[in-house]
Amino acid sequence: MSLTISCPICGKRDGYEFRFGGEERGPRPDEEGLTHEQWCSYVHMRINKAGIQREWWYHQEGCGSWFTIERDTLTNLEVEGREET
Amino acid sequence: MTDRLRNLPTMKVHPQTELTLIYAGKRLKGLASDTIATALYANGVRIFSRSLKYHRPRGLYSLDGECSNCLMDVDGIPNVRAETSLLQDNMKVEPQNVVGTPERDFMSFIDKLDRFLPAGFYYHYFHRPYRLWPFFQNRLRKAAGLGRLKPSFRMKGIFDEIYPRAEVCVIGAGPAGMQAALAAATQGLRVILLEARPWPGGFFDYRSTNDVSDIPLHQRARQLADKIEENRNIRFFPGTFMTGFYSNNLITAFQVGKETDYFDERYMEIRVESVIVATGCMERPAIFDHNDRPGIMQVACAHRLARTYGLLPGKRAIFSIGDDLGLEAAMDLFDLGLPILCVADTRSDGQAPGLVEGLEERGIPFMRGWTVSTAHGSRTLKKVTLCTLDGLENRDFKCDLLVASAGLTPSAGPLFLAQARMSYDRFTGFFLPDEMPQKVHAAGRLLGLQDPLSIEASGRLAGLSAAADCGALVKVLIKEARELLEQLPGPVRGSKFIQAPGSGRKRFVCFDEDVTVKNIYQACDLGFDHVELVKRFSTAGLGPGQGGIPGHNLPLIVAQYRRYDGDSSDPILPTTIRPPLVPAYLATYAGKSRNHPKRTPLHETMKKTPGAVFRRTGSWQRVRYFTHDFQCREEIETVRNHVGMIDVSTLGKFRVFGPDALHALQRVYVGDMSKVKEGKVKYSAMCNEDGCLMDDGVVVKTGENDYYLTSSTNRADSTAEWIRYHTRYEVWNFSLVNLTDAFGAINLAGSRSRELLQTLTDEDLSNNTFPYAGYKEFRIGGDIPVRAMRLGFLGELSYELHIPASYTRTIWDMLLEEGRPFHIQPFGLEAQNVLRLEKGHVIIGQESEIRNTLHDLGLGFLWNREKSLYKTVGAPALHFTERQNGRMKLVGFRMEDPRRPPKDGSIIVDTRIRGHVCTARYSFTLGQSIGLAHVHSDLADIGTRLEILEDDMGSKRLYAEVVPTPFYDPDGKRLKI
Ligand SMILES: [Zn+2]
């Protein structure tokens, strides 16, 4: 895997060590007043961005933490050093 | 074996070391360092294979394995590239795609039928009427394809993989690549140098000319190779084929092991900061009538046969070439003793004057502006016709060797893979990079350079540029290197010649797929006039050579067609190049065997236990049976009547602690975890966001804000990830430790388990102080700490003992010893499976799959709906799915025929499929056959009759009735004694 990922604890490592956790979409909505449609949309719908997206990764073969990085889905390269948006 | 040339300084074969090979049943001799192909050639083999479609004879054409001509079956492995595979002693080699022998092939009549096999013929003929397509497809499949693989085939050999890192990777160890490697290594950088051939040197390696330097080029190659060898910063990988080039400068390759290597093939993934591509050139095949006849070969092939392998390639030779290397080769081969009748050059001018004089001195007729138009001879070459480029003048020559090439073409595959922007350069006739990706450089011949000094200088410049990518301070050196390169000769004009005059039906663009110029035109005529469409419709370049032979000619021919069509402004477009650049075995990609199951702390003890049969379950190796009775009657009855024990060390075990530990548990468990009381076990489940069951287990409270929990075996690896994922937005203060491997676990089950356990401890284990669903920590067997839980998975009084891993064996042995009076026996997974089935308990993954909700499985009672504050994972979905109609339900059933349980996975039917059996067994305890099944909710009522269909049952059915669970001890009295 050519992708490298920068773990906030372990530094830049081979993509093989990580597991993908999906695009960043914020904490889940409150149950109060939640419709089924809203819930299904939260669970199943994705933006599927072509470009730079913030996304979650888990350092499975390392420190075991979840964190976000920015990755350009068009080049499959991590975009480093950008401010968290 | 024909005599080899002697005392050539360029020879790589060792005349002293003879090797044997068995070709088509005959014993032949080759030399050490021969390839299979050169050894066969030395033995007079000229026809190497028959072609895919027309069964035309094919021979040695290049030496770098760019086409399927040389694919052979070697030691039972089909499609081995004989041109690049080194000969080993006693190799068994068989020709492929041959009905009879390569010389007399019974399918060769197909060659006459080419009129009926135009491009895309199978689309034309066999799809109408469509219902006949399967019939034709079957026939075509039998006729097509090259190698044959037996169903019993198992790949032999040792396959390895390495993941080296360095600062710089240089692809190609010719003069440019070696200079690049040296330039970067001298700056203190680690360099990985890859070379496909077994030795470095590239196109210097076999050339004796010393036109530009004071020593012959092959000596210069040796000088550079020595420097490479001496330089400790350079790791040189010969016999290594690059396959892919990915972002972040990740290079994939595979190395073929020499006899002294410990591996047969080795997959490589190389991660570097900067890459230099110095892969040089190959030859663009000359296209003319019957250009595939054995006896026709490329210039470098003929030259290397003589210089490297000591083999004069023929007895009477004609040359038809398009660049100066062709002239040089003709002179050199003449000097080595090859009679040359004449040399035709497609160029009317521009030849290096020294070379033309050299031909004159030797009395070799030189014909400018001529080319070969037809090869004659039914199996091998007998005669060629040369003609002027306008086709007006002809001359015939009797010969057995035609050395033919239209010119050079860069081996630019790595640059394409690196996503360099490539375009056709009209001066060189090459696809050249307009723009290179960051930290990728190109050097040497593939830039159109031909002068040896320029090639070396461009290598040095690229090496320094790569060093700069890695932070070396080399600005001044780069400036000097660039200035030097600018003073040296630049790229040379390339040959524009595409194909001989005339329009014969048998001019092959792609040897692998038997695609002719005619086929290309047919595709264009049908409207597939973009080079990518032509490629797919005609299949040119889709064969095992990965487009090596047609790669460059195809775009030129398509452009030529479009020019006839009046469209001259069109750019010449290359076809897309994809990895792997050269064919590789799947075994090479698979690499090392990774069948290394985890073992429990009791593994050694289990191995010594008579009758233990192990089974791989997930990542673990576990015992399935302790007897040869696959129904495990004895093991089951021991638990039901006395006491048994099972190794359950594979359970996931976790400690969760900290001020917010309870919050985390409330988030992932469906139950109300605030109800977990010290000294008590709480059983609960985890769902995913769809409300489907993911895991179940128990939680105990071991102290203030301190919990110990178990997960099912399969989830042990992902539970930490799961809990952390679902709390990732929270700033909760809790810690999570995976104790799965720190603790072994034994489940002691049976009505006499208390009596037995009591013999090992002073702790009061009576039902009053340690009741069902209780939790206790105490010491047993002297001073060994144990965590004990009273659980009811198997339906008997039982203790699940969690013991520090290193003590687990001791406790097991003690229980076995002390248990003798109680008739103790170990039991395995199968007995456990039946015991829990009798209790109607679910095993995740066996009675559940990813689409079953908590309610589908009858576990809805575990869900506490009053804790929405904690945002319990899956709760919003459970609110919806609990009222959803038409879902599958888990039910218990009893067979009408008590002796005949259905097979696991059998389907439940009426007029259509209505469900499936998860697990069913004969229960010795109950004297019935029972099981659990998923059925549509309208079949889930107690008393419903189920029809069960097993594989191959025809119209027969098995019948069962839906009954309540648990089947055994429905009131759970036996758990609580
Ligand atoms: Zn990490």
mmCIF file of C-alpha atoms in Angstrom, chain B residues 115-417:
data_model
loop_
_atom_site.group_PDB
_atom_site.id
_atom_site.type_symbol
_atom_site.label_atom_id
_atom_site.label_comp_id
_atom_site.label_asym_id
_atom_site.label_seq_id
_atom_site.Cartn_x
_atom_site.Cartn_y
_atom_site.Cartn_z
ATOM 1 C CA ARG B 115 -10.147 -14.667 -43.421
ATOM 2 C CA PHE B 116 -12.830 -16.077 -41.170
ATOM 3 C CA LEU B 117 -11.206 -14.777 -38.025
ATOM 4 C CA PRO B 118 -11.259 -10.972 -38.285
ATOM 5 C CA ALA B 119 -10.759 -8.722 -35.291
ATOM 6 C CA GLY B 120 -13.462 -9.389 -32.726
ATOM 7 C CA PHE B 121 -14.656 -12.462 -34.669
ATOM 8 C CA TYR B 122 -16.316 -13.963 -31.629
ATOM 9 C CA TYR B 123 -18.534 -10.927 -31.275
ATOM 10 C CA HIS B 124 -19.451 -11.219 -34.942
ATOM 11 C CA TYR B 125 -20.200 -14.874 -35.355
ATOM 12 C CA PHE B 126 -21.086 -16.521 -32.142
ATOM 13 C CA HIS B 127 -23.468 -14.158 -30.426
ATOM 14 C CA ARG B 128 -26.306 -14.587 -32.885
ATOM 15 C CA PRO B 129 -28.486 -16.370 -31.935
ATOM 16 C CA TYR B 130 -27.406 -15.656 -28.401
ATOM 17 C CA ARG B 131 -28.558 -19.012 -27.011
ATOM 18 C CA LEU B 132 -25.749 -20.724 -28.945
ATOM 19 C CA TRP B 133 -23.050 -18.562 -27.325
ATOM 20 C CA PRO B 134 -22.439 -20.910 -24.380
ATOM 21 C CA PHE B 135 -21.758 -23.726 -26.847
ATOM 22 C CA PHE B 136 -19.254 -21.707 -28.858
ATOM 23 C CA GLN B 137 -17.757 -20.227 -25.757
ATOM 24 C CA ASN B 138 -16.947 -23.708 -24.540
ATOM 25 C CA ARG B 139 -15.300 -24.609 -27.869
ATOM 26 C CA LEU B 140 -13.354 -21.353 -28.031
ATOM 27 C CA ARG B 141 -12.130 -21.753 -24.478
ATOM 28 C CA LYS B 142 -10.705 -25.165 -25.370
ATOM 29 C CA ALA B 143 -8.937 -23.825 -28.447
ATOM 30 C CA ALA B 144 -7.651 -20.660 -26.822
ATOM 31 C CA GLY B 145 -5.042 -20.134 -24.158
ATOM 32 C CA LEU B 146 -1.451 -21.233 -24.025
ATOM 33 C CA GLY B 147 -0.288 -23.104 -20.960
ATOM 34 C CA ARG B 148 -2.306 -25.817 -19.263
ATOM 35 C CA LEU B 149 -2.636 -26.153 -15.526
ATOM 36 C CA LYS B 150 -3.685 -29.451 -13.994
ATOM 37 C CA PRO B 151 -6.378 -29.159 -11.321
ATOM 38 C CA SER B 152 -4.032 -31.015 -8.998
ATOM 39 C CA PHE B 153 -1.283 -28.447 -9.561
ATOM 40 C CA ARG B 154 0.425 -27.070 -6.471
ATOM 41 C CA MET B 155 2.981 -24.312 -6.819
ATOM 42 C CA LYS B 156 6.384 -25.449 -5.660
ATOM 43 C CA GLY B 157 9.158 -23.239 -4.380
ATOM 44 C CA ILE B 158 10.009 -20.812 -1.639
ATOM 45 C CA PHE B 159 8.430 -17.395 -1.923
ATOM 46 C CA ASP B 160 9.511 -14.536 0.239
ATOM 47 C CA GLU B 161 8.831 -10.846 0.547
ATOM 48 C CA ILE B 162 10.832 -7.852 1.713
ATOM 49 C CA TYR B 163 9.933 -4.226 2.338
ATOM 50 C CA PRO B 164 13.196 -2.312 2.030
ATOM 51 C CA ARG B 165 13.486 1.407 2.601
ATOM 52 C CA ALA B 166 16.110 3.715 1.163
ATOM 53 C CA GLU B 167 16.487 7.292 0.025
ATOM 54 C CA VAL B 168 16.828 6.586 -3.695
ATOM 55 C CA CYS B 169 15.666 3.787 -5.975
ATOM 56 C CA VAL B 170 17.236 3.440 -9.419
ATOM 57 C CA ILE B 171 15.407 1.262 -11.927
ATOM 58 C CA GLY B 172 17.811 -0.199 -14.480
ATOM 59 C CA ALA B 173 21.521 -0.847 -13.965
ATOM 60 C CA GLY B 174 22.767 0.195 -17.380
ATOM 61 C CA PRO B 175 25.384 2.946 -17.710
ATOM 62 C CA ALA B 176 22.905 5.717 -16.814
ATOM 63 C CA GLY B 177 21.424 3.825 -13.880
ATOM 64 C CA MET B 178 24.815 2.913 -12.458
ATOM 65 C CA GLN B 179 26.064 6.504 -12.747
ATOM 66 C CA ALA B 180 22.875 7.732 -11.083
ATOM 67 C CA ALA B 181 23.260 5.251 -8.237
ATOM 68 C CA LEU B 182 26.902 6.221 -7.729
ATOM 69 C CA ALA B 183 26.133 9.958 -7.797
ATOM 70 C CA ALA B 184 23.447 9.599 -5.118
ATOM 71 C CA ALA B 185 25.388 7.085 -3.025
ATOM 72 C CA THR B 186 28.451 9.337 -2.996
ATOM 73 C CA GLN B 187 26.275 11.917 -1.254
ATOM 74 C CA GLY B 188 25.825 9.445 1.602
ATOM 75 C CA LEU B 189 22.363 8.323 0.571
ATOM 76 C CA ARG B 190 21.156 4.740 0.635
ATOM 77 C CA VAL B 191 20.416 3.571 -2.882
ATOM 78 C CA ILE B 192 18.509 0.544 -4.138
ATOM 79 C CA LEU B 193 19.465 -0.426 -7.673
ATOM 80 C CA LEU B 194 17.177 -2.798 -9.610
ATOM 81 C CA GLU B 195 18.165 -4.710 -12.727
ATOM 82 C CA ALA B 196 16.030 -7.211 -14.614
ATOM 83 C CA ARG B 197 18.968 -9.057 -16.166
ATOM 84 C CA PRO B 198 21.195 -11.252 -14.014
ATOM 85 C CA TRP B 199 24.054 -8.727 -14.244
ATOM 86 C CA PRO B 200 24.508 -4.965 -14.572
ATOM 87 C CA GLY B 201 25.697 -3.228 -17.715
ATOM 88 C CA GLY B 202 22.630 -2.643 -19.862
ATOM 89 C CA PHE B 203 23.445 -2.123 -23.526
ATOM 90 C CA PHE B 204 27.143 -1.490 -22.791
ATOM 91 C CA ASP B 205 27.484 -5.036 -21.569
ATOM 92 C CA TYR B 206 27.719 -6.797 -24.934
ATOM 93 C CA ARG B 207 29.252 -4.053 -27.090
ATOM 94 C CA SER B 208 32.911 -3.990 -28.041
ATOM 95 C CA THR B 209 33.010 -0.612 -29.766
ATOM 96 C CA ASN B 210 35.423 1.990 -28.408
ATOM 97 C CA ASP B 211 34.479 4.812 -30.743
ATOM 98 C CA VAL B 212 33.966 7.391 -28.014
ATOM 99 C CA SER B 213 35.992 6.133 -25.085
ATOM 100 C CA ASP B 214 39.444 4.639 -24.958
ATOM 101 C CA ILE B 215 38.156 1.284 -23.753
ATOM 102 C CA PRO B 216 35.437 -0.968 -25.188
ATOM 103 C CA LEU B 217 31.988 -0.322 -23.779
ATOM 104 C CA HIS B 218 31.775 -3.734 -22.127
ATOM 105 C CA GLN B 219 34.899 -2.874 -20.157
ATOM 106 C CA ARG B 220 33.386 0.442 -19.184
ATOM 107 C CA ALA B 221 30.317 -1.456 -17.943
ATOM 108 C CA ARG B 222 32.589 -3.665 -15.850
ATOM 109 C CA GLN B 223 34.325 -0.597 -14.364
ATOM 110 C CA LEU B 224 31.018 0.897 -13.299
ATOM 111 C CA ALA B 225 29.778 -2.440 -11.977
ATOM 112 C CA ASP B 226 32.908 -2.756 -9.823
ATOM 113 C CA LYS B 227 32.281 0.685 -8.365
ATOM 114 C CA ILE B 228 28.687 -0.310 -7.616
ATOM 115 C CA GLU B 229 29.865 -3.436 -5.875
ATOM 116 C CA GLU B 230 32.384 -1.507 -3.776
ATOM 117 C CA ASN B 231 29.934 1.157 -2.700
ATOM 118 C CA ARG B 232 28.382 0.166 0.594
ATOM 119 C CA ASN B 233 25.490 2.604 0.209
ATOM 120 C CA ILE B 234 24.181 0.741 -2.821
ATOM 121 C CA ARG B 235 22.086 -2.405 -2.547
ATOM 122 C CA PHE B 236 22.088 -4.034 -5.943
ATOM 123 C CA PHE B 237 19.260 -6.396 -6.883
ATOM 124 C CA PRO B 238 19.937 -8.314 -10.129
ATOM 125 C CA GLY B 239 17.271 -10.525 -11.685
ATOM 126 C CA THR B 240 14.682 -8.133 -10.323
ATOM 127 C CA PHE B 241 11.672 -7.110 -12.364
ATOM 128 C CA MET B 242 9.871 -3.912 -11.494
ATOM 129 C CA THR B 243 6.104 -4.396 -11.584
ATOM 130 C CA GLY B 244 4.499 -1.240 -10.201
ATOM 131 C CA PHE B 245 5.075 2.408 -9.374
ATOM 132 C CA TYR B 246 2.688 3.982 -6.882
ATOM 133 C CA SER B 247 2.165 7.298 -5.169
ATOM 134 C CA ASN B 248 4.564 8.285 -2.384
ATOM 135 C CA ASN B 249 7.264 6.702 -4.561
ATOM 136 C CA LEU B 250 6.445 3.155 -3.643
ATOM 137 C CA ILE B 251 8.009 0.708 -6.108
ATOM 138 C CA THR B 252 6.961 -2.922 -6.340
ATOM 139 C CA ALA B 253 9.157 -5.571 -7.916
ATOM 140 C CA PHE B 254 10.027 -9.214 -7.686
ATOM 141 C CA GLN B 255 13.409 -10.839 -7.635
ATOM 142 C CA VAL B 256 14.127 -14.233 -9.128
ATOM 143 C CA GLY B 257 16.475 -16.164 -6.899
ATOM 144 C CA LYS B 258 19.749 -17.574 -8.136
ATOM 145 C CA GLU B 259 20.702 -21.103 -7.215
ATOM 146 C CA THR B 260 22.604 -19.771 -4.213
ATOM 147 C CA ASP B 261 19.635 -17.735 -2.938
ATOM 148 C CA TYR B 262 17.341 -19.066 -0.248
ATOM 149 C CA PHE B 263 14.219 -18.092 -2.199
ATOM 150 C CA ASP B 264 12.846 -18.883 -5.620
ATOM 151 C CA GLU B 265 11.073 -15.572 -5.983
ATOM 152 C CA ARG B 266 10.844 -12.636 -3.689
ATOM 153 C CA TYR B 267 8.223 -9.906 -3.764
ATOM 154 C CA MET B 268 9.573 -6.446 -2.964
ATOM 155 C CA GLU B 269 7.897 -3.271 -1.853
ATOM 156 C CA ILE B 270 10.409 -0.465 -1.887
ATOM 157 C CA ARG B 271 9.667 2.857 -0.280
ATOM 158 C CA VAL B 272 12.014 5.705 -1.178
ATOM 159 C CA GLU B 273 12.179 9.464 -1.261
ATOM 160 C CA SER B 274 13.256 9.769 -4.894
ATOM 161 C CA VAL B 275 13.183 7.491 -7.946
ATOM 162 C CA ILE B 276 15.322 7.390 -11.087
ATOM 163 C CA VAL B 277 14.031 5.569 -14.133
ATOM 164 C CA ALA B 278 16.876 4.430 -16.379
ATOM 165 C CA THR B 279 15.309 1.502 -18.168
ATOM 166 C CA GLY B 280 16.766 2.251 -21.579
ATOM 167 C CA CYS B 281 15.216 1.137 -24.842
ATOM 168 C CA MET B 282 13.877 -1.884 -26.560
ATOM 169 C CA GLU B 283 13.458 -2.407 -30.259
ATOM 170 C CA ARG B 284 10.399 -1.485 -32.218
ATOM 171 C CA PRO B 285 9.501 -4.573 -34.252
ATOM 172 C CA ALA B 286 9.732 -4.289 -38.020
ATOM 173 C CA ILE B 287 6.368 -4.981 -39.623
ATOM 174 C CA PHE B 288 6.274 -6.807 -42.953
ATOM 175 C CA ASP B 289 4.690 -9.916 -44.417
ATOM 176 C CA HIS B 290 5.317 -12.978 -42.231
ATOM 177 C CA ASN B 291 7.407 -10.949 -39.817
ATOM 178 C CA ASP B 292 6.923 -13.645 -37.170
ATOM 179 C CA ARG B 293 8.753 -16.499 -38.926
ATOM 180 C CA PRO B 294 11.320 -18.358 -36.827
ATOM 181 C CA GLY B 295 14.708 -17.149 -38.031
ATOM 182 C CA ILE B 296 13.700 -13.509 -37.682
ATOM 183 C CA MET B 297 15.058 -11.778 -34.596
ATOM 184 C CA GLN B 298 15.793 -8.360 -33.250
ATOM 185 C CA VAL B 299 19.210 -6.729 -33.453
ATOM 186 C CA ALA B 300 20.114 -6.924 -29.778
ATOM 187 C CA CYS B 301 18.905 -10.522 -29.684
ATOM 188 C CA ALA B 302 21.320 -11.538 -32.440
ATOM 189 C CA HIS B 303 24.093 -9.428 -30.976
ATOM 190 C CA ARG B 304 23.699 -10.754 -27.445
ATOM 191 C CA LEU B 305 23.341 -14.360 -28.615
ATOM 192 C CA ALA B 306 26.860 -14.066 -30.010
ATOM 193 C CA ARG B 307 28.509 -11.760 -27.502
ATOM 194 C CA THR B 308 26.938 -12.956 -24.239
ATOM 195 C CA TYR B 309 26.156 -16.585 -25.032
ATOM 196 C CA GLY B 310 28.766 -17.355 -27.698
ATOM 197 C CA LEU B 311 26.163 -18.451 -30.254
ATOM 198 C CA LEU B 312 26.339 -17.372 -33.873
ATOM 199 C CA PRO B 313 22.643 -16.896 -34.602
ATOM 200 C CA GLY B 314 22.651 -18.155 -38.211
ATOM 201 C CA LYS B 315 24.607 -19.177 -41.296
ATOM 202 C CA ARG B 316 23.494 -16.609 -43.881
ATOM 203 C CA ALA B 317 22.123 -13.381 -42.548
ATOM 204 C CA ILE B 318 20.243 -10.377 -43.855
ATOM 205 C CA PHE B 319 19.935 -7.219 -41.775
ATOM 206 C CA SER B 320 16.993 -4.831 -42.113
ATOM 207 C CA ILE B 321 17.416 -2.123 -39.524
ATOM 208 C CA GLY B 322 16.670 1.509 -38.734
ATOM 209 C CA ASP B 323 19.357 2.792 -36.397
ATOM 210 C CA ASP B 324 23.115 2.858 -35.834
ATOM 211 C CA LEU B 325 23.070 0.035 -33.302
ATOM 212 C CA GLY B 326 21.943 -2.207 -36.160
ATOM 213 C CA LEU B 327 24.966 -1.211 -38.243
ATOM 214 C CA GLU B 328 27.309 -1.718 -35.318
ATOM 215 C CA ALA B 329 25.839 -5.161 -34.622
ATOM 216 C CA ALA B 330 26.207 -6.184 -38.284
ATOM 217 C CA MET B 331 29.892 -5.296 -38.279
ATOM 218 C CA ASP B 332 30.569 -6.958 -34.969
ATOM 219 C CA LEU B 333 28.733 -10.150 -35.899
ATOM 220 C CA PHE B 334 30.521 -10.229 -39.249
ATOM 221 C CA ASP B 335 33.828 -10.025 -37.410
ATOM 222 C CA LEU B 336 32.725 -12.871 -35.170
ATOM 223 C CA GLY B 337 32.128 -15.007 -38.246
ATOM 224 C CA LEU B 338 28.518 -14.472 -39.302
ATOM 225 C CA PRO B 339 28.203 -14.292 -43.107
ATOM 226 C CA ILE B 340 26.080 -11.237 -43.957
ATOM 227 C CA LEU B 341 24.598 -10.924 -47.422
ATOM 228 C CA CYS B 342 23.511 -7.325 -47.074
ATOM 229 C CA VAL B 343 22.332 -4.645 -44.693
ATOM 230 C CA ALA B 344 19.186 -2.667 -45.511
ATOM 231 C CA ASP B 345 18.631 0.566 -43.627
ATOM 232 C CA THR B 346 15.258 2.339 -43.691
ATOM 233 C CA ARG B 347 17.064 5.648 -43.233
ATOM 234 C CA SER B 348 18.221 7.366 -46.382
ATOM 235 C CA ASP B 349 20.768 9.385 -44.436
ATOM 236 C CA GLY B 350 21.996 10.253 -40.938
ATOM 237 C CA GLN B 351 24.126 7.163 -40.311
ATOM 238 C CA ALA B 352 27.343 7.645 -38.364
ATOM 239 C CA PRO B 353 30.048 7.892 -41.062
ATOM 240 C CA GLY B 354 32.406 5.498 -39.279
ATOM 241 C CA LEU B 355 29.833 2.735 -39.358
ATOM 242 C CA VAL B 356 29.143 3.092 -43.059
ATOM 243 C CA GLU B 357 32.878 2.979 -43.754
ATOM 244 C CA GLY B 358 33.165 -0.078 -41.551
ATOM 245 C CA LEU B 359 30.584 -1.934 -43.623
ATOM 246 C CA GLU B 360 32.373 -0.928 -46.791
ATOM 247 C CA GLU B 361 35.725 -2.143 -45.481
ATOM 248 C CA ARG B 362 34.190 -5.518 -44.764
ATOM 249 C CA GLY B 363 32.573 -5.687 -48.177
ATOM 250 C CA ILE B 364 29.034 -5.914 -46.783
ATOM 251 C CA PRO B 365 26.522 -4.484 -49.272
ATOM 252 C CA PHE B 366 24.718 -1.547 -47.678
ATOM 253 C CA MET B 367 21.316 -0.485 -49.014
ATOM 254 C CA ARG B 368 20.014 2.881 -47.817
ATOM 255 C CA GLY B 369 16.282 3.455 -48.066
ATOM 256 C CA TRP B 370 15.549 -0.273 -48.317
ATOM 257 C CA THR B 371 13.688 -2.581 -46.007
ATOM 258 C CA VAL B 372 12.443 -6.129 -45.799
ATOM 259 C CA SER B 373 8.984 -6.608 -47.285
ATOM 260 C CA THR B 374 8.370 -10.372 -47.082
ATOM 261 C CA ALA B 375 9.789 -13.372 -45.302
ATOM 262 C CA HIS B 376 9.474 -16.744 -47.030
ATOM 263 C CA GLY B 377 9.606 -20.295 -45.753
ATOM 264 C CA SER B 378 6.817 -22.460 -44.390
ATOM 265 C CA ARG B 379 8.196 -23.295 -40.968
ATOM 266 C CA THR B 380 11.495 -21.465 -40.662
ATOM 267 C CA LEU B 381 12.982 -18.693 -42.734
ATOM 268 C CA LYS B 382 14.300 -19.658 -46.184
ATOM 269 C CA LYS B 383 14.326 -16.419 -48.144
ATOM 270 C CA VAL B 384 13.545 -12.716 -47.733
ATOM 271 C CA THR B 385 12.424 -10.063 -50.172
ATOM 272 C CA LEU B 386 13.885 -6.610 -49.707
ATOM 273 C CA CYS B 387 12.343 -3.583 -51.358
ATOM 274 C CA THR B 388 12.744 0.171 -51.592
ATOM 275 C CA LEU B 389 10.560 2.223 -49.278
ATOM 276 C CA ASP B 390 8.266 3.145 -52.178
ATOM 277 C CA GLY B 391 7.923 -0.568 -52.943
ATOM 278 C CA LEU B 392 8.939 -0.174 -56.596
ATOM 279 C CA GLU B 393 12.135 -2.228 -56.526
ATOM 280 C CA ASN B 394 12.537 -5.751 -55.144
ATOM 281 C CA ARG B 395 15.355 -8.171 -54.489
ATOM 282 C CA ASP B 396 15.277 -11.687 -53.069
ATOM 283 C CA PHE B 397 17.944 -13.245 -50.834
ATOM 284 C CA LYS B 398 18.207 -16.853 -49.669
ATOM 285 C CA CYS B 399 19.068 -16.811 -45.983
ATOM 286 C CA ASP B 400 18.306 -18.498 -42.649
ATOM 287 C CA LEU B 401 18.537 -15.427 -40.444
ATOM 288 C CA LEU B 402 16.902 -12.047 -40.714
ATOM 289 C CA VAL B 403 17.964 -9.478 -38.153
ATOM 290 C CA ALA B 404 15.160 -6.934 -38.266
ATOM 291 C CA SER B 405 14.181 -3.861 -36.326
ATOM 292 C CA ALA B 406 12.379 -0.642 -37.193
ATOM 293 C CA GLY B 407 14.344 1.381 -34.671
ATOM 294 C CA LEU B 408 14.367 1.953 -30.975
ATOM 295 C CA THR B 409 11.547 2.677 -28.596
ATOM 296 C CA PRO B 410 11.982 3.652 -24.962
ATOM 297 C CA SER B 411 11.103 1.229 -22.175
ATOM 298 C CA ALA B 412 9.048 3.994 -20.656
ATOM 299 C CA GLY B 413 6.617 1.763 -18.769
ATOM 300 C CA PRO B 414 7.822 2.941 -15.339
ATOM 301 C CA LEU B 415 7.354 6.578 -16.368
ATOM 302 C CA PHE B 416 3.784 5.895 -17.485
ATOM 303 C CA LEU B 417 3.089 4.108 -14.217
#
